[in-house]
């Protein structure tokens, strides 16, 4: 008998029928003799609806109250799933994050899990109950409701699997595994049987939202066996296993996948005096305003002047512009330019380490399509470029083909 944690995302619990289908699947697992803990998201669209609702009553709702509202979606699903389970004769008990309790820090809307109290869950499990836990939410040391950032139910599931030493954490979603890129953009994308933690971490951090990045970090740190698979009948299969080691027996592909992030914005501080401390004087106030900066480029100086560019999430653009207006006065820059519609496209693969020429192939492929690269950043296992957002689909598709990832190109 094994303890399995299963997480069902928004689409998988998106209707009463889907919830009943999840209940039947869980009942089957239990009949096989497994202990099961289920983590669920809000029904699809619900979190967006709640966020929109808050915007209708206040332009800038406080993060604490935002969490009070957006965490409710998951509470509905845990109750409904338990009812559906009991309806088919499976004893079940729901837990909100606060009831578990999933202790987090107090960073509302992007809280981090600090500790999980597993004793009550263990005792219910030993009585043969299925435990259904609300994803995405926790509680801080003062009893405030917190949420873990968009897609955070994945992290709840992995954290519970780690705390209870589960045999496996299964992330059920609307695709049957991790693909070479988002199959919604490239229909020729291929499902990967395995992907290394390192690669998955890059894919997630560079925009592939199939797993929230923190869930992958957690799984790597606590050695949780993590699998992504489909909750849709007939499509289950083995999904994709996230592995610690790359498979030494297999010829490693140079590139495992292509990730992309929409909604980036680029800012350029034009005509900055080229002297020590400039990067700090520009980015210090940006960091103090709690704005995450992604890529940074300082151009080569000429005649004592230079330009300084960086990217932020598009949602942070207005806030960043405000900060930069003050910075501009302070350092005597000429002007501030903003490019709103940018995106980031990245190729990821541990095989890159032993294969030179990935960057030149990437740049050539984009050049052949007339796509101008505005910024570049590299690490051992990834190369990212910032391009205009109108080129996103095209860039992902041509790179997918160029690196031999299209389904037709598979051996
Ligand atoms: P859930 O609601 O189950 O958490 P998400 O919408 O968060 O589901 O994540 C699943 C989606 O992630 C898929 O529908 C797919 O469009 C998208 N996705 C992005 N990149 C990838 C990828 N490399 N492999 C598979 N799916 C991906
Ligand atoms: N319901 C939350 C969201 O939409 C959490 C999740 O689905 O993982 O972001
Ligand atoms: Mg998700």
Short mmCIF file of N, CA and C in Angstrom, two decimals, residues 245-396:
data_model
loop_
_atom_site.label_atom_id
_atom_site.label_comp_id
_atom_site.label_asym_id
_atom_site.label_seq_id
_atom_site.Cartn_x
_atom_site.Cartn_y
_atom_site.Cartn_z
N UNK A 245 18.13 12.40 -12.37
CA UNK A 245 19.29 12.16 -13.23
C UNK A 245 18.88 12.19 -14.69
N UNK A 246 19.75 12.70 -15.56
CA UNK A 246 19.46 12.52 -16.97
C UNK A 246 19.75 11.06 -17.32
N UNK A 247 19.02 10.54 -18.28
CA UNK A 247 19.18 9.14 -18.65
C UNK A 247 20.48 8.96 -19.44
N UNK A 248 21.49 8.38 -18.74
CA UNK A 248 22.81 8.28 -19.35
C UNK A 248 22.82 7.28 -20.52
N UNK A 249 21.82 6.39 -20.53
CA UNK A 249 21.81 5.38 -21.59
C UNK A 249 21.29 5.92 -22.91
N UNK A 250 20.62 7.06 -22.80
CA UNK A 250 20.01 7.57 -24.01
C UNK A 250 20.82 8.69 -24.60
N UNK A 251 20.80 8.78 -25.91
CA UNK A 251 21.40 9.92 -26.58
C UNK A 251 20.60 11.15 -26.15
N UNK A 252 21.27 12.05 -25.47
CA UNK A 252 20.58 13.22 -24.94
C UNK A 252 20.26 14.20 -26.07
N UNK A 253 19.01 14.59 -26.22
CA UNK A 253 18.76 15.61 -27.24
C UNK A 253 19.43 16.91 -26.81
N UNK A 254 19.84 17.71 -27.78
CA UNK A 254 20.52 18.96 -27.43
C UNK A 254 19.54 19.89 -26.71
N UNK A 255 18.34 19.98 -27.30
CA UNK A 255 17.30 20.83 -26.72
C UNK A 255 16.13 19.95 -26.30
N UNK A 256 15.67 20.12 -25.07
CA UNK A 256 14.53 19.32 -24.61
C UNK A 256 13.21 20.05 -24.82
N UNK A 257 13.27 21.38 -24.76
CA UNK A 257 12.01 22.09 -24.89
C UNK A 257 12.18 23.57 -25.16
N UNK A 258 11.07 24.17 -25.51
CA UNK A 258 11.04 25.61 -25.77
C UNK A 258 10.00 26.25 -24.87
N UNK A 259 10.43 27.23 -24.11
CA UNK A 259 9.50 27.91 -23.19
C UNK A 259 9.31 29.34 -23.68
N UNK A 260 8.19 29.93 -23.30
CA UNK A 260 7.99 31.33 -23.67
C UNK A 260 7.18 32.04 -22.60
N UNK A 261 7.39 33.34 -22.51
CA UNK A 261 6.62 34.15 -21.57
C UNK A 261 6.11 35.36 -22.32
N UNK A 262 4.80 35.52 -22.32
CA UNK A 262 4.21 36.73 -22.92
C UNK A 262 4.28 37.83 -21.87
N UNK A 263 3.68 38.94 -22.20
CA UNK A 263 3.47 39.99 -21.20
C UNK A 263 4.74 40.50 -20.55
N UNK A 264 5.76 40.69 -21.38
CA UNK A 264 6.97 41.32 -20.87
C UNK A 264 7.00 42.77 -21.37
N UNK A 265 7.67 43.62 -20.65
CA UNK A 265 7.84 44.99 -21.12
C UNK A 265 9.31 45.36 -20.98
N UNK A 266 9.78 46.18 -21.94
CA UNK A 266 11.20 46.58 -21.90
C UNK A 266 11.28 48.08 -21.63
N UNK A 267 12.16 48.44 -20.73
CA UNK A 267 12.37 49.86 -20.43
C UNK A 267 13.80 50.24 -20.76
N UNK A 268 13.99 51.41 -21.32
CA UNK A 268 15.35 51.87 -21.60
C UNK A 268 15.53 53.27 -21.01
N UNK A 269 16.58 53.39 -20.22
CA UNK A 269 16.94 54.71 -19.71
C UNK A 269 18.00 55.24 -20.68
N UNK A 270 17.64 56.28 -21.42
CA UNK A 270 18.50 56.77 -22.51
C UNK A 270 19.38 57.92 -22.01
N UNK A 271 20.64 57.87 -22.46
CA UNK A 271 21.54 58.99 -22.14
C UNK A 271 21.91 59.06 -20.67
N UNK A 272 22.48 57.97 -20.19
CA UNK A 272 22.88 57.90 -18.79
C UNK A 272 24.39 58.16 -18.71
N UNK A 273 24.85 58.94 -17.74
CA UNK A 273 26.31 59.11 -17.59
C UNK A 273 26.96 57.75 -17.32
N UNK A 274 27.99 57.42 -18.10
CA UNK A 274 28.63 56.10 -18.01
C UNK A 274 29.68 56.09 -16.90
N UNK A 275 29.22 55.87 -15.67
CA UNK A 275 30.18 55.87 -14.56
C UNK A 275 29.75 54.83 -13.51
N UNK A 276 30.67 54.47 -12.60
CA UNK A 276 30.34 53.42 -11.63
C UNK A 276 29.09 53.78 -10.82
N UNK A 277 28.31 52.76 -10.51
CA UNK A 277 27.15 52.99 -9.65
C UNK A 277 25.85 53.22 -10.39
N UNK A 278 25.91 53.32 -11.72
CA UNK A 278 24.70 53.65 -12.47
C UNK A 278 23.66 52.52 -12.39
N UNK A 279 24.12 51.28 -12.57
CA UNK A 279 23.18 50.15 -12.52
C UNK A 279 22.48 50.14 -11.17
N UNK A 280 23.24 50.40 -10.14
CA UNK A 280 22.66 50.41 -8.80
C UNK A 280 21.66 51.55 -8.62
N UNK A 281 22.04 52.72 -9.13
CA UNK A 281 21.14 53.87 -8.97
C UNK A 281 19.82 53.70 -9.73
N UNK A 282 19.87 52.93 -10.82
CA UNK A 282 18.63 52.70 -11.58
C UNK A 282 17.84 51.54 -10.96
N UNK A 283 18.53 50.43 -10.72
CA UNK A 283 17.79 49.22 -10.31
C UNK A 283 17.50 49.16 -8.81
N UNK A 284 18.28 49.91 -8.02
CA UNK A 284 18.02 49.93 -6.58
C UNK A 284 16.59 50.38 -6.27
N UNK A 285 16.18 51.55 -6.75
CA UNK A 285 14.81 52.01 -6.49
C UNK A 285 13.75 51.09 -7.08
N UNK A 286 14.07 50.44 -8.21
CA UNK A 286 13.10 49.50 -8.83
C UNK A 286 12.90 48.31 -7.89
N UNK A 287 14.00 47.79 -7.34
CA UNK A 287 13.90 46.66 -6.40
C UNK A 287 13.16 47.10 -5.14
N UNK A 288 13.45 48.32 -4.68
CA UNK A 288 12.79 48.80 -3.46
C UNK A 288 11.28 48.88 -3.65
N UNK A 289 10.84 49.08 -4.90
CA UNK A 289 9.40 49.15 -5.17
C UNK A 289 8.81 47.74 -5.36
N UNK A 290 9.63 46.71 -5.06
CA UNK A 290 9.17 45.33 -5.14
C UNK A 290 8.85 44.88 -6.57
N UNK A 291 9.60 45.42 -7.52
CA UNK A 291 9.39 45.04 -8.93
C UNK A 291 10.51 44.08 -9.32
N UNK A 292 10.11 42.93 -9.89
CA UNK A 292 11.11 41.96 -10.33
C UNK A 292 11.66 42.35 -11.69
N UNK A 293 12.97 42.45 -11.78
CA UNK A 293 13.62 42.76 -13.04
C UNK A 293 14.14 41.45 -13.63
N UNK A 294 13.96 41.28 -14.94
CA UNK A 294 14.41 40.03 -15.55
C UNK A 294 15.73 40.27 -16.28
N UNK A 295 15.66 40.57 -17.56
CA UNK A 295 16.91 40.73 -18.31
C UNK A 295 17.42 42.16 -18.22
N UNK A 296 18.74 42.30 -18.26
CA UNK A 296 19.35 43.63 -18.14
C UNK A 296 20.44 43.77 -19.21
N UNK A 297 20.47 44.93 -19.86
CA UNK A 297 21.57 45.19 -20.79
C UNK A 297 22.07 46.61 -20.58
N UNK A 298 23.39 46.73 -20.38
CA UNK A 298 23.96 48.08 -20.40
C UNK A 298 24.78 48.19 -21.67
N UNK A 299 24.41 49.10 -22.52
CA UNK A 299 25.10 49.22 -23.79
C UNK A 299 26.51 49.79 -23.61
N UNK A 300 27.33 49.57 -24.62
CA UNK A 300 28.69 50.10 -24.58
C UNK A 300 28.61 51.63 -24.56
N UNK A 301 29.40 52.22 -23.67
CA UNK A 301 29.34 53.68 -23.55
C UNK A 301 30.08 54.40 -24.68
N UNK A 302 29.62 55.58 -24.99
CA UNK A 302 30.30 56.40 -25.98
C UNK A 302 30.26 57.86 -25.49
N UNK A 303 31.38 58.53 -25.55
CA UNK A 303 31.45 59.93 -25.09
C UNK A 303 30.90 60.09 -23.68
N UNK A 304 31.20 59.12 -22.83
CA UNK A 304 30.80 59.24 -21.43
C UNK A 304 29.32 58.98 -21.17
N UNK A 305 28.57 58.61 -22.22
CA UNK A 305 27.14 58.35 -22.03
C UNK A 305 26.80 56.93 -22.48
N UNK A 306 25.73 56.37 -21.92
CA UNK A 306 25.31 55.04 -22.33
C UNK A 306 23.79 54.91 -22.19
N UNK A 307 23.23 53.79 -22.69
CA UNK A 307 21.81 53.48 -22.51
C UNK A 307 21.72 52.22 -21.64
N UNK A 308 20.67 52.16 -20.85
CA UNK A 308 20.53 51.04 -19.92
C UNK A 308 19.11 50.47 -20.09
N UNK A 309 19.01 49.17 -20.47
CA UNK A 309 17.69 48.58 -20.71
C UNK A 309 17.45 47.38 -19.78
N UNK A 310 16.20 47.19 -19.43
CA UNK A 310 15.84 45.97 -18.68
C UNK A 310 14.38 45.63 -18.91
N UNK A 311 14.01 44.39 -18.57
CA UNK A 311 12.61 43.97 -18.76
C UNK A 311 11.94 43.71 -17.41
N UNK A 312 10.62 43.95 -17.39
CA UNK A 312 9.79 43.65 -16.21
C UNK A 312 8.50 43.01 -16.73
N UNK A 313 7.72 42.45 -15.83
CA UNK A 313 6.40 41.93 -16.23
C UNK A 313 5.55 43.12 -16.67
N UNK A 314 4.73 42.92 -17.72
CA UNK A 314 3.98 44.05 -18.27
C UNK A 314 3.08 44.69 -17.21
N UNK A 315 2.58 43.89 -16.30
CA UNK A 315 1.72 44.41 -15.24
C UNK A 315 2.44 45.40 -14.33
N UNK A 316 3.78 45.34 -14.33
CA UNK A 316 4.57 46.24 -13.47
C UNK A 316 5.05 47.48 -14.22
N UNK A 317 4.66 47.60 -15.51
CA UNK A 317 5.23 48.67 -16.34
C UNK A 317 4.94 50.07 -15.79
N UNK A 318 3.68 50.35 -15.47
CA UNK A 318 3.33 51.70 -15.03
C UNK A 318 4.05 52.07 -13.74
N UNK A 319 4.09 51.08 -12.83
CA UNK A 319 4.77 51.29 -11.56
C UNK A 319 6.27 51.59 -11.81
N UNK A 320 6.87 50.83 -12.73
CA UNK A 320 8.29 51.01 -13.02
C UNK A 320 8.55 52.38 -13.64
N UNK A 321 7.65 52.79 -14.54
CA UNK A 321 7.82 54.10 -15.19
C UNK A 321 7.82 55.21 -14.15
N UNK A 322 6.94 55.08 -13.18
CA UNK A 322 6.88 56.10 -12.11
C UNK A 322 8.21 56.17 -11.37
N UNK A 323 8.74 54.99 -11.02
CA UNK A 323 10.02 54.95 -10.30
C UNK A 323 11.11 55.60 -11.16
N UNK A 324 11.10 55.27 -12.47
CA UNK A 324 12.17 55.75 -13.34
C UNK A 324 12.13 57.26 -13.56
N UNK A 325 10.94 57.84 -13.49
CA UNK A 325 10.84 59.30 -13.64
C UNK A 325 11.68 60.00 -12.56
N UNK A 326 11.58 59.50 -11.35
CA UNK A 326 12.38 60.06 -10.24
C UNK A 326 13.86 59.79 -10.47
N UNK A 327 14.16 58.55 -10.90
CA UNK A 327 15.56 58.18 -11.13
C UNK A 327 16.17 59.08 -12.20
N UNK A 328 15.39 59.34 -13.24
CA UNK A 328 15.86 60.16 -14.37
C UNK A 328 16.32 61.54 -13.88
N UNK A 329 15.51 62.17 -13.06
CA UNK A 329 15.89 63.47 -12.52
C UNK A 329 17.19 63.36 -11.73
N UNK A 330 17.22 62.31 -10.91
CA UNK A 330 18.31 62.13 -9.97
C UNK A 330 19.65 61.93 -10.68
N UNK A 331 19.67 61.10 -11.72
CA UNK A 331 20.96 60.78 -12.36
C UNK A 331 21.20 61.63 -13.61
N UNK A 332 20.23 62.42 -14.00
CA UNK A 332 20.40 63.27 -15.17
C UNK A 332 20.37 62.52 -16.49
N UNK A 333 19.48 61.53 -16.60
CA UNK A 333 19.33 60.79 -17.86
C UNK A 333 18.53 61.63 -18.85
N UNK A 334 18.66 61.31 -20.17
CA UNK A 334 17.99 62.12 -21.17
C UNK A 334 16.49 61.80 -21.22
N UNK A 335 16.16 60.50 -21.36
CA UNK A 335 14.74 60.14 -21.45
C UNK A 335 14.53 58.68 -21.06
N UNK A 336 13.25 58.32 -20.94
CA UNK A 336 12.89 56.93 -20.64
C UNK A 336 12.04 56.42 -21.80
N UNK A 337 12.40 55.23 -22.34
CA UNK A 337 11.58 54.65 -23.40
C UNK A 337 10.96 53.35 -22.89
N UNK A 338 9.72 53.10 -23.32
CA UNK A 338 9.07 51.85 -22.89
C UNK A 338 8.56 51.10 -24.11
N UNK A 339 8.89 49.81 -24.20
CA UNK A 339 8.31 48.92 -25.23
C UNK A 339 7.39 47.96 -24.51
N UNK A 340 6.12 48.13 -24.81
CA UNK A 340 5.11 47.40 -24.04
C UNK A 340 4.97 45.94 -24.46
N UNK A 341 4.96 45.73 -25.78
CA UNK A 341 4.58 44.41 -26.27
C UNK A 341 5.79 43.54 -26.59
N UNK A 342 6.42 43.05 -25.54
CA UNK A 342 7.58 42.19 -25.74
C UNK A 342 7.27 40.80 -25.20
N UNK A 343 8.10 39.83 -25.59
CA UNK A 343 7.96 38.49 -25.01
C UNK A 343 9.34 37.86 -24.94
N UNK A 344 9.40 36.75 -24.24
CA UNK A 344 10.70 36.07 -24.09
C UNK A 344 10.55 34.63 -24.58
N UNK A 345 11.47 34.21 -25.43
CA UNK A 345 11.44 32.85 -25.94
C UNK A 345 12.76 32.18 -25.56
N UNK A 346 12.69 30.96 -25.04
CA UNK A 346 13.90 30.31 -24.54
C UNK A 346 14.01 28.88 -25.04
N UNK A 347 15.21 28.46 -25.38
CA UNK A 347 15.44 27.04 -25.64
C UNK A 347 16.16 26.46 -24.42
N UNK A 348 15.74 25.26 -24.01
CA UNK A 348 16.22 24.67 -22.76
C UNK A 348 16.70 23.24 -23.02
N UNK A 349 17.83 22.87 -22.46
CA UNK A 349 18.26 21.48 -22.57
C UNK A 349 19.60 21.22 -21.93
N UNK A 350 19.69 20.14 -21.14
CA UNK A 350 20.98 19.83 -20.52
C UNK A 350 22.00 19.38 -21.57
N UNK A 351 21.49 18.93 -22.72
CA UNK A 351 22.37 18.49 -23.81
C UNK A 351 23.23 19.62 -24.36
N UNK A 352 22.81 20.87 -24.08
CA UNK A 352 23.53 22.05 -24.56
C UNK A 352 24.96 22.11 -24.04
N UNK A 353 25.13 21.53 -22.85
CA UNK A 353 26.45 21.57 -22.20
C UNK A 353 27.53 20.97 -23.09
N UNK A 354 27.17 19.91 -23.79
CA UNK A 354 28.18 19.22 -24.57
C UNK A 354 28.03 19.50 -26.07
N UNK A 355 27.15 20.41 -26.43
CA UNK A 355 26.96 20.74 -27.84
C UNK A 355 27.11 22.24 -28.08
N UNK A 356 28.24 22.65 -28.62
CA UNK A 356 28.36 24.08 -28.94
C UNK A 356 27.46 24.40 -30.14
N UNK A 357 27.23 25.66 -30.38
CA UNK A 357 26.53 26.04 -31.61
C UNK A 357 25.03 26.20 -31.45
N UNK A 358 24.50 25.97 -30.23
CA UNK A 358 23.06 26.12 -30.05
C UNK A 358 22.65 27.58 -30.24
N UNK A 359 23.45 28.47 -29.66
CA UNK A 359 23.11 29.89 -29.75
C UNK A 359 23.10 30.34 -31.21
N UNK A 360 24.13 29.96 -31.96
CA UNK A 360 24.20 30.45 -33.34
C UNK A 360 23.05 29.88 -34.16
N UNK A 361 22.68 28.62 -33.87
CA UNK A 361 21.54 28.04 -34.60
C UNK A 361 20.24 28.79 -34.25
N UNK A 362 20.11 29.12 -32.98
CA UNK A 362 18.91 29.84 -32.56
C UNK A 362 18.84 31.21 -33.25
N UNK A 363 19.96 31.92 -33.24
CA UNK A 363 19.96 33.28 -33.79
C UNK A 363 19.75 33.24 -35.31
N UNK A 364 20.36 32.24 -35.97
CA UNK A 364 20.20 32.14 -37.43
C UNK A 364 18.74 31.86 -37.78
N UNK A 365 18.15 30.93 -37.02
CA UNK A 365 16.75 30.56 -37.29
C UNK A 365 15.84 31.78 -37.17
N UNK A 366 16.07 32.59 -36.16
CA UNK A 366 15.22 33.77 -35.96
C UNK A 366 15.50 34.82 -37.04
N UNK A 367 16.79 34.94 -37.41
CA UNK A 367 17.15 35.93 -38.43
C UNK A 367 16.49 35.58 -39.76
N UNK A 368 16.46 34.28 -40.09
CA UNK A 368 15.86 33.86 -41.36
C UNK A 368 14.39 34.24 -41.46
N UNK A 369 13.75 34.39 -40.30
CA UNK A 369 12.34 34.80 -40.30
C UNK A 369 12.20 36.31 -40.15
N UNK A 370 13.31 37.01 -40.10
CA UNK A 370 13.27 38.47 -39.96
C UNK A 370 12.86 38.92 -38.57
N UNK A 371 13.12 38.05 -37.58
CA UNK A 371 12.75 38.40 -36.20
C UNK A 371 13.96 39.06 -35.52
N UNK A 372 13.77 40.29 -35.09
CA UNK A 372 14.87 41.02 -34.48
C UNK A 372 15.00 40.66 -33.00
N UNK A 373 16.21 40.28 -32.60
CA UNK A 373 16.45 39.94 -31.19
C UNK A 373 16.84 41.20 -30.44
N UNK A 374 16.14 41.50 -29.38
CA UNK A 374 16.42 42.75 -28.67
C UNK A 374 17.30 42.55 -27.44
N UNK A 375 17.19 41.38 -26.83
CA UNK A 375 18.03 41.10 -25.67
C UNK A 375 18.31 39.60 -25.64
N UNK A 376 19.44 39.25 -25.03
CA UNK A 376 19.82 37.84 -24.97
C UNK A 376 20.31 37.53 -23.57
N UNK A 377 19.97 36.37 -23.05
CA UNK A 377 20.65 35.94 -21.83
C UNK A 377 20.86 34.44 -21.90
N UNK A 378 21.97 33.98 -21.35
CA UNK A 378 22.27 32.55 -21.45
C UNK A 378 22.67 31.99 -20.10
N UNK A 379 22.49 30.68 -19.95
CA UNK A 379 23.07 29.98 -18.81
C UNK A 379 23.59 28.68 -19.40
N UNK A 380 24.06 27.78 -18.56
CA UNK A 380 24.61 26.51 -19.03
C UNK A 380 23.59 25.72 -19.84
N UNK A 381 22.32 25.80 -19.44
CA UNK A 381 21.33 24.93 -20.08
C UNK A 381 20.16 25.69 -20.72
N UNK A 382 20.31 26.98 -20.91
CA UNK A 382 19.24 27.70 -21.62
C UNK A 382 19.76 28.95 -22.34
N UNK A 383 19.06 29.31 -23.41
CA UNK A 383 19.32 30.59 -24.07
C UNK A 383 17.97 31.27 -24.23
N UNK A 384 17.88 32.50 -23.74
CA UNK A 384 16.62 33.25 -23.85
C UNK A 384 16.83 34.48 -24.70
N UNK A 385 15.82 34.82 -25.49
CA UNK A 385 15.86 36.09 -26.23
C UNK A 385 14.56 36.85 -25.99
N UNK A 386 14.68 38.16 -26.02
CA UNK A 386 13.49 39.01 -25.95
C UNK A 386 13.21 39.51 -27.36
N UNK A 387 11.98 39.30 -27.82
CA UNK A 387 11.58 39.77 -29.15
C UNK A 387 10.21 40.43 -29.04
N UNK A 388 9.78 41.10 -30.10
CA UNK A 388 8.44 41.69 -30.07
C UNK A 388 7.39 40.60 -29.94
N UNK A 389 6.34 40.90 -29.20
CA UNK A 389 5.37 39.85 -28.91
C UNK A 389 4.66 39.34 -30.15
N UNK A 390 4.56 40.19 -31.18
CA UNK A 390 3.86 39.73 -32.39
C UNK A 390 4.58 38.54 -33.04
N UNK A 391 5.86 38.33 -32.71
CA UNK A 391 6.61 37.22 -33.28
C UNK A 391 6.59 35.96 -32.43
N UNK A 392 5.88 36.01 -31.31
CA UNK A 392 5.99 34.89 -30.36
C UNK A 392 5.70 33.53 -31.00
N UNK A 393 4.49 33.38 -31.57
CA UNK A 393 4.11 32.07 -32.13
C UNK A 393 5.09 31.61 -33.20
N UNK A 394 5.44 32.57 -34.09
CA UNK A 394 6.34 32.24 -35.19
C UNK A 394 7.69 31.78 -34.64
N UNK A 395 8.22 32.52 -33.68
CA UNK A 395 9.53 32.17 -33.12
C UNK A 395 9.51 30.79 -32.49
N UNK A 396 8.47 30.51 -31.71
CA UNK A 396 8.41 29.21 -31.05
C UNK A 396 8.31 28.09 -32.09
#
